[in-house]
Every structure is written in C-alpha cells, then in structure tokens.
PDB file of C-alpha atoms in Angstrom:
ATOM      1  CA  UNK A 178       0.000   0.000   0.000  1.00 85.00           C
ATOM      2  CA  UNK A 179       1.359   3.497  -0.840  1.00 89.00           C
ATOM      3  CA  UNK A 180      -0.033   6.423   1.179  1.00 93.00           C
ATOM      4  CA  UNK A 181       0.376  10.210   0.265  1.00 95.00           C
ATOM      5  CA  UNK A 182       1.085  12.255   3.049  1.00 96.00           C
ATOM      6  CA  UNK A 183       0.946  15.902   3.837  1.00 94.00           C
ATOM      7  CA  UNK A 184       1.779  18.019   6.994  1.00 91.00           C
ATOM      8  CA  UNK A 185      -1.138  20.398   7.735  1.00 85.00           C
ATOM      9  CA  UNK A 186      -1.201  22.374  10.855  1.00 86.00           C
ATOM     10  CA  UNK A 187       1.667  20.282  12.376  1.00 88.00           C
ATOM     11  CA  UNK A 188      -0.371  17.243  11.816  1.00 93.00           C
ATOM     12  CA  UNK A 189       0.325  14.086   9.566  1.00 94.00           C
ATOM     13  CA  UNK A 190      -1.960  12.703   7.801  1.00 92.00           C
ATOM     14  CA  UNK A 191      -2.478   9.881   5.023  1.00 93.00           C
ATOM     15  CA  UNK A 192      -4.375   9.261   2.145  1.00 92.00           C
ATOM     16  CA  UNK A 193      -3.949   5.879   0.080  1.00 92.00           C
ATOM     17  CA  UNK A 194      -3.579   5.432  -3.146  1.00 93.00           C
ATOM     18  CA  UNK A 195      -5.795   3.574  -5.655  1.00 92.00           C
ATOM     19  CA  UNK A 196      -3.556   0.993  -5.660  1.00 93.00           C
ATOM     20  CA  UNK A 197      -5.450  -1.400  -8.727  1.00 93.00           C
ATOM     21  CA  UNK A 198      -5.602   1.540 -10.947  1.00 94.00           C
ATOM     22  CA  UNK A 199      -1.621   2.506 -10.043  1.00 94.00           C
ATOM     23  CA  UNK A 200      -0.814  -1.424 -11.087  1.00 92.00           C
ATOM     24  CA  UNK A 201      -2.342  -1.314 -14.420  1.00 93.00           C
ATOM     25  CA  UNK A 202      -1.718   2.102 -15.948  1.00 94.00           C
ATOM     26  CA  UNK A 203       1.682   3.693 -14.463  1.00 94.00           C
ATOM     27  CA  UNK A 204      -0.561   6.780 -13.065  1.00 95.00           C
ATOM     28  CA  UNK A 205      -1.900   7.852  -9.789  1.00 96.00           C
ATOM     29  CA  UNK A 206      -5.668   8.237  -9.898  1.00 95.00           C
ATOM     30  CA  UNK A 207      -6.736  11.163  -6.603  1.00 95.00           C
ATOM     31  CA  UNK A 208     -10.120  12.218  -6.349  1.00 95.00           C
ATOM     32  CA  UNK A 209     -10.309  16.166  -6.263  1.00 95.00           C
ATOM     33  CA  UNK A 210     -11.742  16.828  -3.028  1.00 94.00           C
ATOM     34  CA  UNK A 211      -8.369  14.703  -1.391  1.00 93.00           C
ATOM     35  CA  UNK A 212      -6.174  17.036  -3.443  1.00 94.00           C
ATOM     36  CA  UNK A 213      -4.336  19.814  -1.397  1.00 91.00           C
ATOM     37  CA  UNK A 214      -0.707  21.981  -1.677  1.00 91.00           C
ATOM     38  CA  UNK A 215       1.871  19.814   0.106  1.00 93.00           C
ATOM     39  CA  UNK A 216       0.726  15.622  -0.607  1.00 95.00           C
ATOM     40  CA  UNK A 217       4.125  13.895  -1.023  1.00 95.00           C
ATOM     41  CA  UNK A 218       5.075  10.151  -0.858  1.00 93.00           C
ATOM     42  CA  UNK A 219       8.432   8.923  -0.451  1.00 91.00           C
ATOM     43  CA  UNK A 220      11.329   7.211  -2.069  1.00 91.00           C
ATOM     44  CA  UNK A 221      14.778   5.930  -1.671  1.00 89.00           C
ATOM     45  CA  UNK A 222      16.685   7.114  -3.991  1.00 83.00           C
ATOM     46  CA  UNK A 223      18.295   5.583  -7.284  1.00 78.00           C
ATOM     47  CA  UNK A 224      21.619   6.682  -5.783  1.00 76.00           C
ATOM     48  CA  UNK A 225      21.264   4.686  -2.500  1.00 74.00           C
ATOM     49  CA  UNK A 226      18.388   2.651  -0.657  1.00 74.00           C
ATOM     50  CA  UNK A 227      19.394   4.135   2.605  1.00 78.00           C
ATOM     51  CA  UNK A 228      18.322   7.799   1.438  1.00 88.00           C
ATOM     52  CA  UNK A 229      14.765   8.736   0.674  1.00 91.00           C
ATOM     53  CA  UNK A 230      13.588  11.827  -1.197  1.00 91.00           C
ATOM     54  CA  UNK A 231      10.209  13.195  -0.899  1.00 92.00           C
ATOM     55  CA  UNK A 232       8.056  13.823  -4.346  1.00 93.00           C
ATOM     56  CA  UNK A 233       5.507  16.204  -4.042  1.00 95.00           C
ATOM     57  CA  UNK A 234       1.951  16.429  -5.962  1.00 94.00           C
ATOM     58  CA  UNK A 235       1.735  19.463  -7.447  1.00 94.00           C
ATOM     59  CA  UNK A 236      -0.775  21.090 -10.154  1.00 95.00           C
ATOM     60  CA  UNK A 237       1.929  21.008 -12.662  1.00 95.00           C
ATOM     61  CA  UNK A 238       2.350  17.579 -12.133  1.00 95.00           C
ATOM     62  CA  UNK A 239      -1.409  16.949 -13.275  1.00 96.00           C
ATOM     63  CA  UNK A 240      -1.835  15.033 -16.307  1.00 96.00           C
ATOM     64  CA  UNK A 241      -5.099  14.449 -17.131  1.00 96.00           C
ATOM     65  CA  UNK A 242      -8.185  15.835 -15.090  1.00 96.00           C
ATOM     66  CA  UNK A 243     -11.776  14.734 -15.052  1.00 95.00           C
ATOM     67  CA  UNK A 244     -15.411  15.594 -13.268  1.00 96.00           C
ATOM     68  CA  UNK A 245     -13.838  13.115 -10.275  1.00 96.00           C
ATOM     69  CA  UNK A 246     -10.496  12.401 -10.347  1.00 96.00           C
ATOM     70  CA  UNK A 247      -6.979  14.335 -10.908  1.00 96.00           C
ATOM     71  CA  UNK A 248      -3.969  12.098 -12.894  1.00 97.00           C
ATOM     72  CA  UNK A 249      -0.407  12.069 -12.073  1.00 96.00           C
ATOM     73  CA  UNK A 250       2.497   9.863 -13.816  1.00 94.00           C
ATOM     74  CA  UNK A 251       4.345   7.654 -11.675  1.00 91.00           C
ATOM     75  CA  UNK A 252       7.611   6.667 -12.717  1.00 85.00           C
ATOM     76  CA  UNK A 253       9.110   5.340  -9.716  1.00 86.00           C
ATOM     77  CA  UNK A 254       9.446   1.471  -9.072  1.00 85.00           C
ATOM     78  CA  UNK A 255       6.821   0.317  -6.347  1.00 83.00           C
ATOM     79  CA  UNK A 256       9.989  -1.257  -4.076  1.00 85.00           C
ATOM     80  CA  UNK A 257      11.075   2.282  -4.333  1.00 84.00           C
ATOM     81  CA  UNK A 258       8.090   3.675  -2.431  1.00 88.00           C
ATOM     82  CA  UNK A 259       8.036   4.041   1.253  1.00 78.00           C
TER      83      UNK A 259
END
C-alpha cells in the first residue's frame, strides 16, 4: 500500500492510493476533493536505498483531469516507495 502524506497544521496525515488503478496504468488516480498543496510520498533514492527523497503532488504535475479524479504519472518502481 502506498499512502500520500501531507503536513497540515503540524499534523500528519495519510491518504492511500488507488492501488489497482496505479498497477495497471503507471498513473496515480486522486479524487479532487483529497487534493491539497503539500501531498508527497516517499522514495529511496536511485543513488542509494538508505536515502529517501520526498516527491511532491503538485498542479503542474497533473496530467489528465476529469469531473472526479486528478492524474499524475508515476515513474518510480513500487519497491522504491516508502
């Protein structure tokens, strides 16, 4: 399971990924009303497992948009993903 995170107000919190629709088309499927400035997972590195990078969700990073849903590529292996 991959969960996006973001810090709001000092608290953590975690939304989970569609993880079927990740498996089959390479993209990350949010509805809009999880969407918010600051949702990051993270990664080790390609560099070295032992460091981890966090990749933020951004509006640039929006590929395709719907009524529902927002679209973002993922390009990272899932044993990458933390």
């Amino acid at each position: 399971m991959i969960y996006l995170r973001v810090n709001s107000m000092g608290i953590l919190r975690k939304v989970a990924v569609d993880m079927a629709f990740l498996l089959t088309h390479k993209k990350i499927r949010l509805p809009k009303n999880y969407f918010e400035e600051g949702l990051y997972f993270l990664h080790k590195t390609e560099k070295s497992e032992s460091l981890t990078e966090k990749y933020y969700l951004t509006r640039d990073k929006i590929i395709l948009e719907d009524k529902v849903y927002y679209y973002f590529d993922f390009q990272l292996k899932l044993e990458q993903v933390l």
